[in-house]
Coordinates of N, CA, C and O in Angstrom, one line a residue:
X12 N -146.1 -90.1 -27.6 CA -145.2 -90.3 -28.7 C -146.0 -90.1 -30.0 O -147.1 -90.5 -30.1
X13 N -145.4 -89.3 -30.9 CA -146.0 -89.1 -32.2 C -145.1 -89.7 -33.3 O -144.0 -90.1 -32.9
X14 N -145.6 -89.8 -34.4 CA -144.8 -90.5 -35.5 C -144.2 -89.5 -36.4 O -144.9 -88.7 -37.0
X15 N -142.9 -89.6 -36.6 CA -142.3 -88.7 -37.7 C -142.7 -89.2 -39.0 O -143.2 -90.3 -39.2
X16 N -142.6 -88.3 -40.0 CA -143.0 -88.7 -41.4 C -142.2 -89.8 -41.9 O -141.0 -89.6 -42.2
X17 N -142.8 -91.0 -42.1 CA -142.0 -92.1 -42.6 C -141.4 -91.9 -44.0 O -140.3 -92.3 -44.3
X18 N -142.1 -91.1 -44.8 CA -141.6 -90.8 -46.2 C -140.4 -90.0 -46.1 O -139.4 -90.2 -46.8
X19 N -140.3 -89.0 -45.2 CA -139.1 -88.2 -45.0 C -138.0 -89.1 -44.5 O -136.9 -89.0 -45.0
X20 N -138.2 -90.0 -43.6 CA -137.2 -90.8 -43.0 C -136.7 -91.8 -44.2 O -135.5 -92.0 -44.3
X21 N -137.6 -92.3 -45.0 CA -137.1 -93.1 -46.1 C -136.3 -92.3 -47.1 O -135.3 -92.9 -47.6
X22 N -136.6 -91.1 -47.3 CA -135.9 -90.2 -48.2 C -134.5 -90.0 -47.7 O -133.5 -90.0 -48.4
X23 N -134.3 -89.7 -46.4 CA -133.0 -89.5 -45.8 C -132.2 -90.8 -45.9 O -131.0 -90.8 -46.2
X24 N -132.9 -91.9 -45.6 CA -132.2 -93.2 -45.7 C -131.7 -93.5 -47.1 O -130.6 -94.0 -47.3
X25 N -132.5 -93.1 -48.1 CA -132.1 -93.3 -49.5 C -130.9 -92.4 -49.8 O -130.0 -92.8 -50.6
X26 N -130.9 -91.2 -49.2 CA -129.7 -90.4 -49.4 C -128.4 -91.0 -48.9 O -127.3 -90.9 -49.4
X27 N -128.6 -91.7 -47.8 CA -127.5 -92.5 -47.2 C -126.9 -93.5 -48.2 O -125.7 -93.6 -48.5
X28 N -127.9 -94.2 -48.8 CA -127.5 -95.3 -49.8 C -126.7 -94.6 -50.9 O -125.7 -95.1 -51.3
X29 N -127.2 -93.5 -51.4 CA -126.6 -92.8 -52.5 C -125.2 -92.2 -52.2 O -124.2 -92.4 -52.9
X30 N -125.1 -91.6 -51.0 CA -123.8 -91.0 -50.6 C -122.7 -92.1 -50.3 O -121.6 -92.0 -50.6
X31 N -123.2 -93.2 -49.7 CA -122.2 -94.3 -49.4 C -121.7 -94.9 -50.7 O -120.5 -95.2 -50.9
X32 N -122.6 -95.0 -51.7 CA -122.2 -95.5 -53.0 C -121.2 -94.6 -53.7 O -120.1 -95.0 -54.2
X33 N -121.5 -93.3 -53.7 CA -120.6 -92.3 -54.3 C -119.3 -92.1 -53.6 O -118.3 -92.1 -54.3
X34 N -119.3 -92.0 -52.3 CA -118.1 -91.7 -51.6 C -117.2 -93.0 -51.2 O -116.0 -92.8 -51.0
X35 N -117.9 -94.1 -51.0 CA -117.2 -95.3 -50.5 C -117.3 -96.5 -51.5 O -116.6 -97.5 -51.2
X36 N -118.0 -96.4 -52.5 CA -118.1 -97.5 -53.5 C -118.8 -98.7 -52.9 O -118.6 -99.8 -53.4
X37 N -119.6 -98.5 -51.9 CA -120.3 -99.7 -51.2 C -121.8 -99.6 -51.5 O -122.3 -98.5 -51.5
X38 N -122.4 -100.8 -51.7 CA -123.8 -100.8 -52.0 C -124.6 -101.2 -50.8 O -124.3 -102.3 -50.2
X39 N -125.5 -100.4 -50.4 CA -126.4 -100.7 -49.2 C -127.7 -101.2 -49.8 O -128.3 -100.5 -50.7
X40 N -128.2 -102.4 -49.4 CA -129.3 -103.0 -50.1 C -130.5 -103.2 -49.1 O -131.4 -104.0 -49.4
X41 N -130.6 -102.5 -48.0 CA -131.7 -102.5 -47.0 C -131.7 -103.8 -46.3 O -132.8 -104.2 -45.7
X42 N -130.6 -104.6 -46.3 CA -130.6 -105.9 -45.6 C -129.8 -105.7 -44.2 O -129.1 -104.7 -44.0
X43 N -129.9 -106.8 -43.4 CA -129.2 -106.8 -42.2 C -127.7 -106.7 -42.5 O -126.9 -106.0 -41.8
X44 N -127.2 -107.4 -43.5 CA -125.8 -107.4 -43.9 C -125.4 -106.0 -44.3 O -124.2 -105.6 -44.0
X45 N -126.3 -105.2 -44.8 CA -125.9 -103.8 -45.2 C -125.6 -103.0 -44.0 O -124.8 -102.0 -44.1
X46 N -126.1 -103.3 -42.9 CA -125.8 -102.6 -41.7 C -124.3 -102.8 -41.3 O -123.6 -102.0 -40.7
X47 N -123.8 -104.0 -41.5 CA -122.4 -104.3 -41.3 C -121.6 -103.5 -42.3 O -120.5 -103.0 -41.9
X48 N -122.0 -103.4 -43.5 CA -121.3 -102.5 -44.5 C -121.3 -101.1 -44.0 O -120.2 -100.4 -44.0
X49 N -122.4 -100.6 -43.4 CA -122.5 -99.2 -42.9 C -121.6 -99.1 -41.7 O -121.0 -98.0 -41.5
X50 N -121.5 -100.1 -40.9 CA -120.5 -100.1 -39.7 C -119.1 -99.8 -40.2 O -118.4 -99.1 -39.7
X51 N -118.8 -100.5 -41.3 CA -117.4 -100.3 -41.9 C -117.2 -98.9 -42.5 O -116.2 -98.3 -42.3
X52 N -118.3 -98.4 -43.1 CA -118.2 -97.0 -43.5 C -118.0 -96.0 -42.4 O -117.1 -95.1 -42.4
X53 N -118.7 -96.3 -41.3 CA -118.6 -95.4 -40.1 C -117.1 -95.5 -39.5 O -116.6 -94.5 -39.1
X54 N -116.6 -96.7 -39.6 CA -115.2 -96.9 -39.1 C -114.2 -96.1 -40.0 O -113.3 -95.5 -39.5
X55 N -114.5 -96.1 -41.3 CA -113.6 -95.3 -42.2 C -113.8 -93.8 -41.9 O -112.9 -93.0 -41.9
X56 N -115.1 -93.4 -41.7 CA -115.4 -92.0 -41.4 C -114.7 -91.5 -40.1 O -114.3 -90.3 -40.1
X57 N -114.6 -92.4 -39.2 CA -114.0 -92.0 -37.9 C -112.6 -92.4 -37.7 O -112.0 -92.3 -36.6
X58 N -111.9 -92.9 -38.7 CA -110.6 -93.4 -38.6 C -109.6 -92.4 -38.1 O -108.7 -92.7 -37.3
X59 N -109.8 -91.1 -38.4 CA -108.9 -90.1 -37.9 C -109.5 -89.4 -36.7 O -109.0 -88.3 -36.3
X60 N -110.5 -89.9 -36.1 CA -111.1 -89.3 -34.9 C -112.6 -89.1 -35.1 O -113.1 -89.2 -36.2
X61 N -113.3 -88.8 -34.0 CA -114.8 -88.5 -34.1 C -115.1 -87.4 -35.1 O -114.3 -86.5 -35.3
X62 N -116.3 -87.6 -35.7 CA -116.7 -86.5 -36.6 C -117.2 -85.3 -35.8 O -117.6 -85.5 -34.6
X63 N -117.2 -84.1 -36.4 CA -117.7 -82.9 -35.7 C -118.4 -82.0 -36.7 O -118.3 -82.2 -37.9
X64 N -119.1 -81.0 -36.1 CA -119.7 -80.0 -36.9 C -120.7 -80.5 -37.9 O -121.5 -81.5 -37.7
X65 N -120.7 -79.9 -39.1 CA -121.7 -80.2 -40.2 C -121.5 -81.6 -40.7 O -122.5 -82.3 -41.0
X66 N -120.3 -82.1 -40.7 CA -120.0 -83.4 -41.2 C -120.6 -84.4 -40.2 O -121.3 -85.4 -40.7
X67 N -120.5 -84.2 -38.9 CA -121.2 -85.1 -38.0 C -122.7 -85.0 -38.2 O -123.3 -86.1 -38.2
X68 N -123.3 -83.8 -38.2 CA -124.7 -83.7 -38.4 C -125.2 -84.4 -39.6 O -126.3 -85.1 -39.6
X69 N -124.5 -84.3 -40.7 CA -124.9 -85.0 -42.0 C -124.9 -86.5 -41.8 O -126.0 -87.1 -42.0
X70 N -123.8 -87.0 -41.4 CA -123.7 -88.5 -41.3 C -124.6 -89.0 -40.2 O -125.1 -90.1 -40.3
X71 N -124.7 -88.3 -39.1 CA -125.6 -88.8 -38.0 C -127.0 -89.0 -38.5 O -127.7 -90.0 -38.2
X72 N -127.5 -88.0 -39.3 CA -128.9 -88.1 -39.8 C -129.0 -89.3 -40.8 O -129.9 -90.0 -40.8
X73 N -128.0 -89.3 -41.7 CA -128.0 -90.4 -42.8 C -128.0 -91.8 -42.1 O -128.8 -92.7 -42.5
X74 N -127.0 -92.0 -41.3 CA -126.8 -93.3 -40.6 C -128.0 -93.7 -39.7 O -128.4 -94.8 -39.8
X75 N -128.5 -92.7 -39.0 CA -129.6 -93.0 -38.1 C -130.8 -93.4 -38.9 O -131.5 -94.4 -38.6
X76 N -131.1 -92.7 -39.9 CA -132.3 -92.9 -40.7 C -132.2 -94.3 -41.5 O -133.1 -95.1 -41.5
X77 N -131.0 -94.6 -42.0 CA -130.8 -95.8 -42.7 C -131.0 -97.0 -41.8 O -131.7 -98.0 -42.0
X78 N -130.3 -96.9 -40.6 CA -130.4 -98.0 -39.6 C -131.8 -98.2 -39.2 O -132.3 -99.4 -39.1
X79 N -132.5 -97.1 -38.9 CA -133.9 -97.3 -38.5 C -134.8 -97.9 -39.6 O -135.6 -98.7 -39.3
X80 N -134.6 -97.4 -40.8 CA -135.4 -97.9 -41.9 C -135.2 -99.4 -42.2 O -136.1 -100.2 -42.4
X81 N -133.9 -99.8 -42.1 CA -133.6 -101.2 -42.3 C -134.3 -102.1 -41.2 O -134.9 -103.1 -41.4
X82 N -134.2 -101.6 -39.9 CA -134.8 -102.3 -38.8 C -136.3 -102.4 -38.9 O -136.9 -103.5 -38.7
X83 N -136.9 -101.3 -39.3 CA -138.4 -101.3 -39.5 C -138.8 -102.3 -40.6 O -139.7 -103.1 -40.4
X84 N -138.0 -102.3 -41.7 CA -138.3 -103.3 -42.8 C -138.1 -104.7 -42.3 O -138.9 -105.6 -42.7
X85 N -137.1 -105.0 -41.6 CA -136.8 -106.4 -41.1 C -137.9 -106.9 -40.2 O -138.2 -108.1 -40.2
X86 N -138.4 -106.0 -39.3 CA -139.3 -106.5 -38.2 C -140.7 -105.8 -38.3 O -141.4 -105.9 -37.3
X87 N -141.0 -105.3 -39.4 CA -142.4 -104.7 -39.6 C -142.7 -103.7 -38.6 O -143.8 -103.8 -37.9
X88 N -141.8 -102.8 -38.4 CA -142.0 -101.8 -37.3 C -142.5 -100.5 -37.9 O -143.0 -100.4 -39.0
X89 N -142.3 -99.4 -37.1 CA -142.7 -98.1 -37.6 C -141.8 -97.0 -36.9 O -141.2 -97.3 -35.8
X90 N -141.8 -95.9 -37.5 CA -141.1 -94.7 -36.9 C -142.0 -94.2 -35.7 O -143.2 -94.1 -35.9
X91 N -141.3 -93.7 -34.7 CA -142.0 -93.1 -33.5 C -141.1 -91.9 -33.1 O -140.0 -91.8 -33.5
X92 N -141.7 -91.1 -32.3 CA -140.9 -90.0 -31.6 C -141.2 -90.0 -30.1 O -142.3 -90.1 -29.7
X93 N -140.1 -90.1 -29.4 CA -140.2 -90.0 -27.9 C -139.9 -88.5 -27.6 O -138.9 -87.9 -28.1
X94 N -140.7 -87.9 -26.7 CA -140.5 -86.5 -26.4 C -139.2 -86.2 -25.9 O -138.7 -85.1 -26.1
X95 N -138.5 -87.1 -25.2 CA -137.2 -86.8 -24.6 C -136.0 -87.3 -25.5 O -135.0 -86.7 -25.6
X96 N -136.2 -88.4 -26.3 CA -135.1 -89.0 -27.0 C -135.2 -88.7 -28.5 O -134.3 -89.1 -29.2
X97 N -136.3 -88.2 -29.0 CA -136.4 -87.9 -30.4 C -136.9 -89.1 -31.2 O -137.5 -90.0 -30.7
X98 N -136.5 -89.1 -32.5 CA -137.0 -90.2 -33.4 C -136.4 -91.6 -33.0 O -135.3 -91.7 -32.6
X99 N -137.3 -92.5 -33.1 CA -136.9 -93.9 -32.8 C -137.8 -94.8 -33.6 O -138.5 -94.4 -34.5
X100 N -137.7 -96.1 -33.3 CA -138.4 -97.1 -34.0 C -139.2 -98.0 -33.0 O -138.7 -98.1 -31.9
X101 N -140.3 -98.5 -33.4 CA -141.0 -99.4 -32.6 C -141.2 -100.7 -33.5 O -141.7 -100.6 -34.6
X102 N -140.7 -101.8 -33.0 CA -140.8 -103.1 -33.7 C -140.7 -104.2 -32.7 O -140.0 -104.1 -31.7
X103 N -141.5 -105.2 -32.9 CA -141.5 -106.4 -32.0 C -141.9 -106.0 -30.6 O -141.5 -106.7 -29.7
X104 N -142.6 -105.0 -30.4 CA -143.0 -104.5 -29.1 C -141.9 -103.8 -28.3 O -142.0 -103.5 -27.2
X105 N -140.8 -103.5 -29.0 CA -139.6 -102.8 -28.4 C -139.4 -101.5 -29.1 O -139.6 -101.3 -30.3
X106 N -139.0 -100.5 -28.3 CA -138.6 -99.2 -28.8 C -137.1 -99.1 -28.9 O -136.4 -99.4 -27.9
X107 N -136.6 -98.7 -30.0 CA -135.1 -98.5 -30.2 C -134.8 -97.1 -30.8 O -135.7 -96.5 -31.4
X108 N -133.6 -96.7 -30.6 CA -133.2 -95.3 -31.0 C -132.0 -95.4 -31.9 O -130.9 -95.2 -31.4
X109 N -132.2 -95.6 -33.2 CA -131.0 -95.7 -34.1 C -130.2 -94.5 -34.2 O -129.0 -94.5 -34.4
X110 N -130.8 -93.3 -34.0 CA -130.0 -92.1 -34.1 C -129.1 -92.0 -32.9 O -128.0 -91.4 -33.0
X111 N -129.5 -92.5 -31.7 CA -128.6 -92.5 -30.6 C -127.4 -93.4 -30.8 O -126.3 -93.0 -30.5
X112 N -127.7 -94.6 -31.4 CA -126.5 -95.5 -31.7 C -125.6 -94.8 -32.7 O -124.4 -94.9 -32.6
X113 N -126.2 -94.2 -33.8 CA -125.4 -93.5 -34.8 C -124.5 -92.4 -34.1 O -123.3 -92.2 -34.4
X114 N -125.1 -91.6 -33.2 CA -124.4 -90.5 -32.5 C -123.2 -91.1 -31.8 O -122.1 -90.6 -31.8
X115 N -123.4 -92.2 -31.1 CA -122.3 -92.8 -30.3 C -121.2 -93.3 -31.2 O -120.0 -93.1 -30.9
X116 N -121.6 -93.9 -32.3 CA -120.6 -94.5 -33.2 C -119.7 -93.3 -33.8 O -118.5 -93.4 -33.9
X117 N -120.4 -92.3 -34.3 CA -119.8 -91.2 -35.0 C -119.0 -90.3 -34.1 O -118.1 -89.6 -34.5
X118 N -119.3 -90.4 -32.8 CA -118.6 -89.7 -31.8 C -117.4 -90.5 -31.3 O -116.6 -90.0 -30.4
X119 N -117.2 -91.7 -31.8 CA -116.0 -92.5 -31.5 C -116.1 -93.4 -30.3 O -115.2 -94.0 -29.9
X120 N -117.4 -93.6 -29.8 CA -117.5 -94.6 -28.7 C -117.3 -96.0 -29.2 O -117.8 -96.4 -30.2
X121 N -116.4 -96.7 -28.5 CA -116.0 -98.0 -29.0 C -117.1 -99.1 -28.7 O -118.0 -98.8 -27.9
X122 N -117.1 -100.2 -29.4 CA -117.9 -101.3 -29.2 C -119.4 -101.1 -29.5 O -120.3 -101.7 -29.0
X123 N -119.7 -100.2 -30.4 CA -121.0 -99.9 -30.8 C -121.2 -100.4 -32.3 O -120.2 -100.3 -33.1
X124 N -122.3 -100.9 -32.6 CA -122.5 -101.4 -34.0 C -124.0 -101.2 -34.4 O -124.9 -101.5 -33.7
X125 N -124.1 -100.8 -35.6 CA -125.5 -100.6 -36.2 C -126.1 -102.0 -36.5 O -127.3 -102.2 -36.2
X126 N -125.3 -102.9 -36.9 CA -125.8 -104.3 -37.2 C -126.2 -104.9 -35.9 O -127.3 -105.6 -35.8
X127 N -125.5 -104.7 -34.8 CA -125.9 -105.3 -33.5 C -127.2 -104.6 -33.0 O -128.0 -105.3 -32.3
X128 N -127.4 -103.3 -33.3 CA -128.6 -102.7 -32.9 C -129.8 -103.4 -33.4 O -130.8 -103.8 -32.7
X129 N -129.8 -103.8 -34.7 CA -130.9 -104.5 -35.4 C -130.9 -106.0 -35.0 O -132.0 -106.5 -34.8
X130 N -129.8 -106.6 -34.9 CA -129.8 -108.0 -34.6 C -130.3 -108.3 -33.2 O -130.8 -109.3 -32.9
X131 N -130.0 -107.4 -32.2 CA -130.4 -107.6 -30.8 C -131.9 -107.5 -30.6 O -132.4 -108.0 -29.6
X132 N -132.6 -106.8 -31.5 CA -134.1 -106.5 -31.2 C -134.9 -107.8 -30.9 O -135.6 -107.8 -30.0
X133 N -134.8 -108.9 -31.7 CA -135.6 -110.1 -31.4 C -135.2 -110.7 -30.0 O -136.1 -111.1 -29.3
X134 N -134.0 -110.6 -29.7 CA -133.6 -111.2 -28.3 C -134.1 -110.3 -27.2 O -134.6 -110.8 -26.2
X135 N -134.1 -109.0 -27.4 CA -134.6 -108.1 -26.4 C -136.1 -108.3 -26.3 O -136.7 -108.3 -25.2
X136 N -136.8 -108.4 -27.4 CA -138.2 -108.7 -27.4 C -138.6 -110.0 -26.7 O -139.5 -110.0 -25.9
X137 N -137.8 -111.0 -27.0 CA -138.1 -112.3 -26.3 C -137.8 -112.2 -24.8 O -138.6 -112.7 -24.0
X138 N -136.8 -111.6 -24.4 CA -136.5 -111.4 -23.0 C -137.6 -110.6 -22.3 O -138.0 -111.0 -21.2
X139 N -138.1 -109.6 -23.0 CA -139.2 -108.8 -22.4 C -140.4 -109.6 -22.2 O -141.1 -109.5 -21.2
X140 N -140.7 -110.4 -23.3 CA -141.9 -111.3 -23.2 C -141.8 -112.3 -22.0 O -142.7 -112.5 -21.3
X141 N -140.6 -112.9 -21.9 CA -140.4 -113.8 -20.8 C -140.5 -113.1 -19.4 O -141.1 -113.7 -18.5
X142 N -140.0 -111.9 -19.3 CA -140.2 -111.2 -18.0 C -141.6 -110.9 -17.7 O -142.0 -111.0 -16.5
X143 N -142.4 -110.6 -18.7 CA -143.8 -110.3 -18.5 C -144.6 -111.6 -18.0 O -145.5 -111.5 -17.3
X144 N -144.1 -112.8 -18.5 CA -144.8 -114.0 -18.2 C -144.4 -114.5 -16.8 O -145.1 -115.3 -16.2
X145 N -143.2 -114.1 -16.3 CA -142.7 -114.6 -15.0 C -143.4 -114.0 -13.9 O -144.1 -113.1 -13.8

């Protein structure tokens, strides 16, 4: 695993903040609650069906980078790259893939949530720790 450029990822995430403010009038503030806001934006984006083409590629990058950056900030993590799965994050001893979650949401998969991606990390880390101790 190698690390993607954190500055580049932060820049893409900042573009997400700007575009969401311009197009949806919502303020993303790098908090856990802002991931709920971004979930609502994704619901609006996909209200008429899954995104496709360039629109999908744009929002997939923006949403994935923002979700990853918020999660990294919340849990003092870092960006990583998995040779098979691409960019991800490592935090609390757990590896997660926010771009995968973004892809699923923007493709119209039900019951996916950016906020849940970040909220679940401590529970997954605790479960993993308990498994190692058992």
